[in-house]
XYZ file of C-alpha atoms in Angstrom:
666
model
C 47.652 11.620 42.472
C 49.775 11.037 45.070
C 53.232 9.463 44.687
C 54.451 7.169 41.987
C 54.148 3.355 42.362
C 57.524 1.622 43.297
C 56.717 -0.950 40.027
C 59.134 -3.201 37.812
C 59.874 -1.485 34.757
C 58.140 -4.452 32.789
C 53.985 -3.606 32.628
C 51.040 -5.297 32.135
C 50.562 -6.674 28.549
C 48.090 -4.943 27.259
C 46.278 -4.531 23.826
C 47.013 -1.359 21.480
C 44.036 -0.156 22.230
C 44.289 0.192 25.735
C 47.984 1.652 25.268
C 46.173 4.771 23.330
C 44.555 5.729 26.181
C 47.092 6.404 28.012
C 49.142 8.439 25.604
C 48.680 11.183 23.920
C 45.648 14.028 25.395
C 45.106 13.136 29.410
C 41.070 12.163 29.227
C 40.854 13.070 32.912
C 36.922 14.387 32.803
C 35.747 16.957 35.096
C 32.333 17.764 35.748
C 32.385 20.909 33.321
C 33.817 18.912 29.897
C 30.985 19.150 28.311
C 32.879 19.719 25.178
C 34.499 16.657 25.495
C 31.533 14.634 24.237
C 31.152 12.446 21.977
C 34.368 10.130 23.865
C 36.540 8.382 22.074
C 35.759 4.578 22.266
C 38.035 2.229 22.952
C 36.653 -1.312 20.730
C 34.509 -1.011 17.955
C 33.624 -4.513 17.728
C 32.650 -7.133 20.225
C 34.405 -9.390 17.888
C 37.525 -7.258 18.229
C 36.791 -6.995 22.377
C 36.872 -10.328 22.685
C 39.579 -10.650 20.177
C 41.717 -8.520 22.633
C 40.661 -10.269 25.476
C 42.095 -14.089 24.297
C 45.159 -12.490 23.489
C 45.944 -12.257 26.846
C 44.912 -7.634 27.494
C 44.902 -7.957 30.896
C 43.364 -4.288 31.061
C 40.535 -5.958 28.432
C 40.184 -8.941 30.621
C 39.219 -7.371 33.693
C 36.242 -4.992 31.401
C 35.315 -8.651 30.739
C 33.790 -9.574 33.606
C 31.215 -7.116 32.992
C 31.085 -6.008 29.129
C 30.621 -9.938 28.012
C 27.640 -10.647 30.037
C 25.614 -7.952 28.832
C 25.573 -9.200 25.817
C 23.661 -11.993 23.534
C 25.315 -12.763 19.817
C 21.850 -10.849 18.567
C 24.308 -7.822 20.326
C 26.718 -7.696 18.652
C 26.152 -5.929 15.734
C 25.662 -2.877 18.380
C 28.309 -3.353 20.603
C 31.754 -0.556 21.083
C 32.976 -0.249 24.142
C 34.466 3.520 25.565
C 36.493 3.869 28.482
C 36.175 7.128 31.127
C 38.555 8.175 32.515
C 37.503 10.099 35.622
C 38.979 12.449 37.764
C 38.807 11.338 41.709
C 36.534 15.088 42.078
C 34.277 14.267 39.456
C 30.514 14.210 39.903
C 29.825 12.309 37.448
C 32.246 9.710 38.806
C 28.786 7.375 39.488
C 29.114 7.058 35.299
C 32.583 4.618 35.648
C 32.302 1.030 35.382
C 33.631 -1.349 38.401
C 37.318 -0.719 37.469
C 39.349 2.598 39.210
C 43.220 3.668 38.773
C 45.134 4.494 42.179
C 48.966 5.553 41.899
C 48.762 5.501 45.215
C 47.947 2.015 45.865
C 49.458 0.026 48.607
C 49.407 -3.520 47.440
C 51.341 -5.818 45.792
C 51.897 -5.181 41.360
C 53.811 -8.751 40.463
C 51.563 -11.279 40.051
C 52.347 -14.991 41.212
C 51.854 -18.078 39.510
C 48.530 -19.705 39.579
C 47.362 -23.201 38.735
C 44.418 -23.589 36.536
C 42.523 -24.310 38.990
C 41.223 -23.722 42.757
C 42.858 -27.622 43.176
C 46.439 -26.645 42.374
C 49.362 -26.803 44.204
C 50.087 -23.492 44.724
C 46.633 -22.757 46.010
C 46.951 -25.453 48.531
C 50.384 -24.006 49.716
C 49.046 -20.615 49.935
C 45.705 -22.114 52.112
C 48.866 -23.975 54.048
C 50.653 -20.570 54.581
C 47.952 -18.532 55.733
C 46.346 -21.466 58.188
C 50.251 -21.963 59.712
C 50.216 -18.007 60.057
C 47.095 -17.723 61.693
C 47.529 -20.688 64.210
C 50.701 -19.501 65.444
C 50.770 -15.980 65.258
C 47.290 -14.539 65.532
C 46.198 -13.795 69.150
C 42.823 -13.202 68.721
C 41.658 -15.802 65.920
C 42.638 -18.020 69.205
C 41.588 -16.869 71.790
C 37.832 -17.437 72.038
C 37.619 -21.644 70.798
C 37.316 -23.977 74.086
C 39.567 -26.880 72.520
C 37.966 -29.747 74.753
C 34.557 -28.692 72.693
C 33.216 -31.313 70.845
C 30.040 -31.044 68.437
C 27.053 -33.800 69.626
C 27.629 -35.413 66.989
C 31.047 -35.603 63.623
C 31.905 -37.410 60.613
C 34.822 -38.730 61.182
C 36.951 -38.834 57.662
C 39.984 -40.322 59.538
C 41.736 -42.675 56.789
C 42.755 -42.314 52.801
C 40.893 -39.876 50.005
C 38.409 -42.290 48.849
C 37.968 -44.058 52.237
C 33.406 -43.940 53.344
C 33.131 -41.951 56.192
C 30.963 -42.853 59.542
C 29.710 -41.172 62.002
C 30.415 -40.419 65.303
C 28.588 -39.467 68.517
C 30.765 -37.427 70.454
C 29.805 -39.264 74.029
C 30.231 -42.567 73.149
C 33.510 -42.285 70.993
C 34.748 -38.869 71.102
C 34.735 -38.438 74.935
C 36.451 -40.964 75.582
C 39.953 -40.390 73.977
C 42.963 -39.172 75.467
C 43.951 -35.189 75.685
C 45.755 -35.468 72.338
C 44.556 -31.802 70.782
C 44.241 -32.577 67.661
C 41.655 -36.031 68.206
C 39.286 -32.912 69.436
C 40.282 -30.784 66.388
C 37.311 -30.550 63.916
C 35.904 -28.614 60.399
C 33.073 -27.312 59.862
C 31.280 -26.831 56.222
C 29.508 -24.177 55.078
C 27.431 -24.854 51.955
C 23.746 -24.359 50.425
C 21.320 -26.934 50.211
C 19.824 -26.158 46.948
C 17.083 -27.801 45.648
C 18.453 -30.629 44.383
C 17.503 -33.588 47.171
C 20.534 -34.247 49.457
C 21.773 -37.074 51.704
C 20.629 -36.106 55.368
C 21.083 -37.759 58.839
C 17.122 -39.391 59.922
C 16.264 -40.917 62.510
C 16.025 -44.609 60.706
C 19.388 -44.301 59.538
C 21.411 -43.248 62.340
C 22.649 -46.824 63.046
C 23.786 -47.325 59.499
C 25.623 -44.073 59.125
C 27.355 -44.676 62.302
C 28.703 -48.109 61.096
C 29.185 -46.159 57.132
C 28.171 -43.700 55.126
C 29.314 -44.469 50.995
C 31.326 -41.225 49.933
C 29.592 -41.926 46.732
C 26.131 -41.222 47.931
C 27.314 -37.386 49.240
C 27.189 -34.799 46.854
C 29.984 -33.291 45.053
C 30.252 -30.078 47.736
C 30.383 -32.881 50.401
C 32.967 -35.469 49.127
C 35.310 -31.805 48.292
C 35.110 -30.711 51.371
C 35.750 -33.895 53.350
C 38.897 -33.903 50.619
C 40.544 -30.587 51.669
C 39.244 -31.804 55.258
C 41.420 -34.609 54.799
C 44.414 -32.534 53.298
C 44.622 -30.577 56.345
C 44.703 -32.780 58.690
C 41.447 -33.330 60.360
C 40.190 -36.116 61.769
C 37.122 -34.914 62.031
C 34.356 -32.535 60.059
C 30.490 -31.374 61.119
C 27.793 -31.224 58.583
C 24.638 -29.726 59.717
C 22.247 -32.426 57.426
C 24.302 -35.002 58.108
C 25.152 -34.509 62.034
C 21.463 -32.880 63.144
C 18.245 -35.091 62.968
C 16.676 -33.556 60.602
C 13.348 -35.393 60.969
C 13.153 -35.138 65.237
C 12.031 -31.161 66.372
C 13.129 -31.941 69.123
C 16.627 -32.570 67.680
C 16.809 -30.155 65.710
C 15.849 -27.229 68.778
C 18.757 -28.711 70.388
C 21.245 -28.431 67.784
C 20.067 -25.588 66.082
C 20.724 -23.729 69.545
C 24.336 -25.273 70.102
C 25.615 -23.712 66.421
C 26.690 -20.442 67.423
C 29.133 -23.176 69.500
C 30.339 -25.174 67.014
C 31.390 -22.797 64.548
C 32.959 -21.199 67.167
C 35.042 -23.857 68.373
C 35.461 -25.421 65.114
C 39.438 -25.202 63.497
C 38.345 -23.679 60.046
C 35.144 -23.762 58.612
C 35.132 -24.564 54.362
C 32.727 -22.803 52.925
C 31.330 -23.777 49.295
C 30.868 -19.758 48.811
C 30.185 -19.861 44.747
C 27.813 -22.901 44.720
C 24.126 -22.644 44.788
C 23.891 -26.476 45.632
C 25.832 -29.937 46.441
C 26.085 -31.123 42.662
C 28.725 -27.060 42.005
C 31.506 -28.741 44.215
C 34.101 -26.240 45.604
C 36.848 -26.020 42.751
C 36.576 -23.823 39.949
C 38.714 -23.870 37.275
C 40.143 -20.601 35.945
C 41.966 -18.199 33.070
C 45.480 -17.337 34.011
C 44.226 -13.543 33.103
C 42.011 -13.468 36.546
C 44.514 -13.254 39.117
C 46.805 -11.059 36.955
C 47.389 -7.512 38.242
C 47.459 -4.489 35.313
C 50.004 -2.051 35.421
C 49.877 0.034 33.623
C 52.228 3.002 32.223
C 50.522 7.179 31.571
C 52.626 8.961 29.341
C 49.958 11.361 28.598
C 50.990 15.236 27.365
C 51.599 17.893 29.423
C 51.814 15.070 31.909
C 55.001 13.729 33.825
C 54.971 10.164 33.504
C 53.186 7.762 36.117
C 52.613 4.109 36.875
C 48.851 3.224 37.717
C 47.100 0.144 38.917
C 44.099 -0.812 37.680
C 42.167 -2.655 39.542
C 38.254 -3.848 40.078
C 37.088 -2.276 43.344
C 33.680 -4.711 43.209
C 36.410 -7.576 43.316
C 35.135 -8.173 46.741
C 32.267 -8.108 46.095
C 32.289 -10.214 43.222
C 33.938 -12.781 45.349
C 32.549 -13.032 48.435
C 29.480 -10.739 49.425
C 27.591 -11.649 45.894
C 27.966 -14.645 46.021
C 25.417 -17.602 46.078
C 25.883 -18.998 49.601
C 26.338 -15.284 51.181
C 22.760 -14.677 50.674
C 21.842 -17.811 53.327
C 20.693 -16.124 56.600
C 22.299 -19.014 58.210
C 25.912 -17.920 56.708
C 26.740 -14.867 58.795
C 26.869 -16.013 61.450
C 28.760 -19.033 60.386
C 31.005 -16.645 58.582
C 32.152 -14.517 61.551
C 31.971 -17.138 64.231
C 34.455 -19.866 63.069
C 37.888 -18.343 63.767
C 38.916 -19.301 60.861
C 36.896 -19.142 57.244
C 37.911 -20.416 53.830
C 36.282 -19.110 50.900
C 36.117 -21.540 47.589
C 34.930 -18.652 45.127
C 34.074 -18.388 41.522
C 38.368 -18.417 40.623
C 40.206 -17.770 43.507
C 40.880 -19.274 47.632
C 39.342 -16.369 50.267
C 41.039 -16.511 53.517
C 38.833 -14.487 56.474
C 40.061 -14.971 60.063
C 39.720 -12.518 62.814
C 43.000 -10.184 62.037
C 43.058 -10.875 58.010
C 41.245 -11.200 55.165
C 43.596 -12.186 52.076
C 43.141 -14.195 48.566
C 45.581 -15.464 45.798
C 45.636 -12.022 44.099
C 46.315 -10.523 47.712
C 47.623 -13.300 49.552
C 49.534 -10.599 52.643
C 46.031 -8.957 52.945
C 43.721 -6.854 51.129
C 44.529 -3.872 50.155
C 43.430 -0.952 51.979
C 41.345 0.415 48.524
C 39.652 -2.434 48.910
C 38.761 -1.557 52.725
C 34.993 -0.880 53.078
C 31.767 -1.891 54.517
C 31.268 -5.524 53.319
C 35.334 -6.109 54.457
C 36.393 -7.643 57.292
C 32.668 -8.500 58.837
C 34.304 -11.010 61.398
C 35.533 -7.867 63.371
C 34.046 -8.171 66.859
C 36.499 -6.297 68.633
C 35.201 -2.534 69.612
C 39.141 -1.503 69.320
C 39.340 -2.892 66.179
C 36.156 -2.482 64.507
C 36.669 1.972 65.359
C 40.350 1.547 63.329
C 38.438 -0.466 60.204
C 35.461 1.744 60.018
C 37.857 4.796 60.157
C 40.131 3.510 57.385
C 37.155 3.093 55.021
C 35.093 6.582 56.216
C 36.153 9.507 54.780
C 34.711 10.961 58.062
C 36.202 9.266 61.132
C 33.463 7.431 63.094
C 33.035 9.100 66.653
C 29.974 6.518 67.888
C 28.155 8.601 70.923
C 26.925 4.833 71.866
C 28.655 2.166 72.452
C 30.914 1.012 70.454
C 28.983 -2.589 70.815
C 26.269 -1.382 69.693
C 27.375 0.070 66.284
C 29.261 -3.489 65.820
C 25.355 -5.179 66.258
C 23.202 -2.897 64.391
C 26.304 -2.906 60.792
C 25.342 -7.016 61.953
C 22.061 -6.355 61.508
C 22.355 -4.421 58.527
C 24.560 -7.382 56.820
C 22.011 -10.028 57.803
C 19.187 -8.198 56.709
C 20.312 -8.556 53.277
C 20.396 -12.156 53.400
C 17.242 -14.895 53.254
C 16.248 -17.751 55.638
C 13.522 -20.397 53.780
C 11.323 -20.691 56.975
C 10.511 -17.002 58.181
C 10.273 -19.004 62.333
C 14.513 -19.060 61.712
C 14.857 -15.802 61.401
C 16.289 -15.215 65.154
C 18.209 -18.785 65.593
C 19.834 -18.372 62.761
C 21.476 -15.482 64.633
C 21.297 -16.725 67.905
C 25.484 -17.805 68.168
C 26.045 -14.378 67.299
C 23.378 -12.220 70.061
C 25.118 -14.745 72.554
C 28.803 -13.754 70.955
C 28.035 -9.891 71.318
C 26.773 -10.086 75.356
C 30.276 -10.569 76.419
C 30.949 -7.266 73.857
C 28.809 -5.009 75.410
C 30.295 -3.130 77.878
C 26.529 -3.417 80.320
C 25.088 -6.378 81.684
C 21.883 -5.935 78.904
C 19.517 -7.696 78.242
C 18.321 -9.099 74.866
C 14.903 -9.268 72.921
C 14.485 -10.208 69.291
C 16.780 -8.206 67.828
C 16.771 -5.450 70.186
C 19.469 -4.779 73.474
C 17.774 -2.890 76.263
C 20.548 -0.379 76.682
C 20.134 1.838 74.670
C 16.742 1.021 73.096
C 15.264 4.018 72.127
C 17.900 4.521 69.355
C 17.577 1.061 68.441
C 13.647 1.515 67.639
C 14.413 3.789 64.769
C 15.231 1.122 62.146
C 13.875 1.528 58.679
C 12.957 -0.373 55.995
C 15.945 0.374 53.306
C 14.542 1.784 49.689
C 13.790 -0.432 47.193
C 16.687 -0.848 44.311
C 15.255 -2.509 41.337
C 15.618 -6.400 42.033
C 15.346 -5.974 45.530
C 13.555 -8.130 47.609
C 10.184 -6.205 48.314
C 9.346 -5.728 51.907
C 6.724 -8.551 52.888
C 3.644 -8.663 54.719
C 4.243 -9.925 58.559
C 2.249 -12.993 57.675
C 2.771 -15.711 60.883
C 4.675 -14.131 64.357
C 8.620 -14.204 64.520
C 9.041 -11.178 67.072
C 6.905 -8.112 67.692
C 6.756 -5.604 65.593
C 9.083 -3.364 67.336
C 11.770 -5.335 66.096
C 13.584 -5.580 62.964
C 13.133 -9.295 63.045
C 9.537 -9.010 62.849
C 9.916 -8.360 58.838
C 11.507 -9.864 56.151
C 13.260 -6.702 54.232
C 16.649 -5.009 53.868
C 16.840 -3.300 57.505
C 18.850 0.093 58.148
C 19.595 0.521 61.935
C 20.716 4.536 63.675
C 24.256 5.124 63.550
C 24.330 8.014 65.872
C 27.203 9.824 65.839
C 28.565 12.884 67.765
C 27.875 14.876 64.571
C 24.078 14.480 64.986
C 23.256 14.693 68.386
C 19.926 13.164 69.648
C 17.055 13.767 72.037
C 15.001 11.063 73.443
C 11.246 12.039 74.031
C 9.888 8.332 75.640
C 10.465 6.867 78.451
C 11.053 3.547 78.734
C 9.065 0.847 81.133
C 9.541 -2.195 80.807
C 10.327 -4.279 77.498
C 10.483 -8.213 77.795
C 9.950 -11.360 75.365
C 9.473 -14.545 76.457
C 11.407 -17.000 74.372
C 10.302 -20.443 72.748
C 12.714 -22.321 74.597
C 14.349 -22.634 78.024
C 17.706 -23.995 76.263
C 18.302 -20.494 74.720
C 17.196 -17.322 75.393
C 18.315 -15.813 71.870
C 16.852 -18.161 69.591
C 12.482 -17.838 68.670
C 10.213 -15.835 70.905
C 6.515 -16.043 71.446
C 6.012 -12.600 72.176
C 6.929 -9.370 73.905
C 6.069 -5.698 74.940
C 7.675 -3.000 75.654
C 5.412 -0.314 77.788
C 6.359 3.646 77.606
C 5.586 7.123 77.718
C 5.417 9.348 75.199
C 3.560 12.287 73.769
C 0.566 10.672 71.382
C -0.916 11.888 68.458
C -3.592 11.536 65.681
C -1.983 11.601 62.316
C -3.341 11.129 59.134
C -0.881 9.901 56.020
C -2.257 10.240 52.231
C -0.903 9.501 49.035
C 0.940 12.256 47.470
C -0.133 14.182 44.600
C 3.217 14.673 43.690
C 4.651 11.431 42.577
C 2.712 8.320 40.778
C 4.384 5.719 43.595
C 2.448 4.594 46.240
C 5.817 4.715 48.354
C 5.669 8.340 48.621
C 2.461 9.822 51.229
C 2.071 12.960 53.310
C 1.976 12.856 57.150
C -0.353 15.281 58.529
C -0.298 15.092 62.663
C -2.839 16.752 64.992
C -4.657 18.563 61.342
C -1.097 19.593 59.961
C 0.725 18.883 57.048
C 4.596 18.224 57.847
C 7.636 17.805 55.480
C 7.946 14.082 56.769
C 10.259 11.544 54.730
C 7.975 8.066 55.480
C 9.399 4.592 55.225
C 6.346 2.266 55.182
C 7.299 -1.545 57.022
C 5.648 -3.460 54.239
C 3.604 -3.045 50.668
C 0.473 -1.035 51.086
C -2.269 0.057 48.810
C -4.488 1.987 50.290
C -4.520 5.542 49.812
C -4.789 6.700 53.163
C -4.519 5.634 57.051
C -5.085 6.445 59.808
C -2.064 6.280 61.974
C -0.558 7.233 65.516
C 1.703 9.724 65.551
C 4.657 9.124 68.820
C 7.794 11.257 68.701
C 11.028 9.434 69.034
C 13.850 11.581 69.269
C 14.424 15.102 68.200
C 17.479 15.742 65.789
C 19.788 18.751 66.976
C 21.501 21.309 65.063
C 24.842 20.007 64.645
C 26.186 23.736 63.091
C 24.533 25.701 64.656
C 22.205 26.329 68.043
C 22.928 22.638 69.541
C 19.729 23.068 71.130
C 17.641 23.589 68.347
C 15.386 21.289 66.910
C 15.893 20.495 63.302
C 13.950 17.526 62.656
C 12.059 14.923 64.931
C 12.161 10.827 64.193
C 8.984 9.534 65.071
C 7.161 6.196 65.188
C 4.036 5.103 63.070
C 1.232 3.038 65.256
C -2.006 1.184 64.720
C -4.040 -0.662 67.535
C -3.302 -3.383 67.507
C -6.684 -5.333 66.619
C -7.991 -7.839 69.797
C -6.195 -5.833 71.921
C -7.458 -3.195 75.182
C -7.162 0.184 74.063
C -3.330 1.390 74.308
C -1.927 -1.675 72.245
C -0.316 -0.781 69.215
C 2.652 -2.143 66.369
C 4.834 -0.897 64.485
C 3.909 0.967 60.445
C 6.352 2.390 59.702
C 8.979 5.633 60.383
C 8.804 9.123 59.988
C 11.512 11.390 59.714
C 9.874 15.200 60.254
C 11.869 18.221 59.031
C 11.772 21.699 60.473
C 10.522 23.589 57.170
C 11.765 26.995 56.522
C 9.100 28.572 54.781
C 6.165 27.323 57.105
C 7.947 26.546 60.573
C 4.509 26.008 62.203
C 4.154 22.281 62.480
C 6.886 21.812 63.406
C 6.767 24.379 66.187
C 3.328 22.936 67.368
C 4.991 19.086 67.945
C 7.750 20.542 70.278
C 4.983 22.560 71.838
C 2.881 19.189 72.179
C 6.232 17.372 73.202
C 7.338 20.132 76.528
C 3.117 20.229 77.399
C 3.007 16.950 79.974
C -0.093 18.222 80.595
C -0.542 17.196 76.771
C -2.188 14.095 76.723
C -5.510 12.231 74.622
C -7.172 9.572 76.974
C -8.423 7.339 73.433
C -4.767 6.833 72.628
C -3.372 5.919 76.369
C -4.178 2.601 77.959
C -6.924 2.935 80.104
C -6.432 5.200 82.937
C -2.996 5.550 82.467
C -1.980 8.455 80.393
C 0.733 8.738 78.393
C 1.504 5.498 78.486
C 0.819 2.775 75.931
C 2.162 -0.849 75.179
C 4.139 -1.552 71.949
C 4.133 -5.094 70.315
């Protein structure tokens, strides 16, 4: 607990039960407070809790977002609510709800007046302030947009709010206009298509759409997006389903390759963040308590009085990260490349640009306590990235790699948590980001289906994230979309290694060649038809065997050259067999950061399988193994190191025929 907060004398409205928590004996539990149980009860019944919420208790309202959704009517008799106030150093911190308390909070504490919905005048006033500030003062936000750029087609929404719209082909209309800057400004929309059929541009209706598109024929989310764009002064709006010919593969391929430019050169991207489909619209009703700040005055026995800000540390998660729209793969680049974004979330408007993340509750920018891995995703500048990452990390980030690679690896992790309806879209849906990253990288790099040619060794060490309850399970590689060496070949959450000076690595492979063949000449960052890496390394025979220690099939023991190793295994796909014969390829050594810097304490290796139908020495990726030094039995690690250091070691049956220690990895 740091300096007392400069709060106003009037604290937030809270119920008697909440007030009692912050009076009398202080309930700050540490790991050794076993005698403190059972804990005092906050509310005895669900009815009591609901009554406190309805009466305007700000703290109970915060809890209600989580507690009430877990209880159905038949659970009411078994309900009680206990509040655990945890000491910051407690190892029980994981037990806490999503609410936290802080006396070092650096955001606003005075609740502003907010309207009953996200289309209220107060909400619009705030949007205008954000937009005006960004357009007038944000250098980064205005540096990437080409003011002369126009998409192939756009919706002409000029006119009054209820007027019908029409489709304009820019080469026939907009490029004939004068140099009036505002004529070239357009907005875009990001939305979920959903399962309900929506109106789309097709070859048969192009002429009709150029004459008129009835507002009544549009889904609610389109109607409200047009309302927003018109209110902000835009004459043109770009919507994918109405500006790309949906039944023309040729037009789709051409336009999908340009989508990065479309969003990069828009003035504003309107995001239907809380909508699962077009029927749900943009605007949401809300309670006056949704945007209230919660300030509590604590007067505990034996402790100097202090005021605390009670906040939901998952606010950004609930408003943005877990919202329906941001689970869609295409949306990540739409969100990042657009100079400015306006989210229509579940209970407030949220602003994102390259220099600010803000919401109605925190209009001047989200407080430092909210900054984490999932905030400020639009940061693409290396210097700004380092400043951001060191804001929320407890240990300063000192990358040994090009910062551009660190940014890309973060983007890959974020993107891998989304989904694409068509598996073939995996690379296309991030191609605009790849094109932007090329300008950021410090080296003249070749893009290789989700990987980059510089520092390629470490990029090969991606792994599938462990599957928490409810997450997507990695799938089989049923259809080709990228070589297996790339994370893009798999539909799964991916972790990319983030090297730091504290964990130095040494390379055990030499990459001789790496290439991919793009499907289209229009873009080298989109779909590919094949790709491979030619490399030299130490190849060893290995066996993966289901462990007897746990029932889970994902727990495997690794034997290399007949010796059991202490290895953590991550398979790329769900496998059901009890054992596998694989090839073990050491890729990098992990050195001791605290002791002898030359001592190898671990080996990061790829697990490979021969490619069926290909010559000897062609392999695909099966998974990854982190092999560690075992103090009780160091021989397996010592054996692996001896084999790698012996450049004469070569199992000819594992390599390309007649080429020692060399394989083709696809």
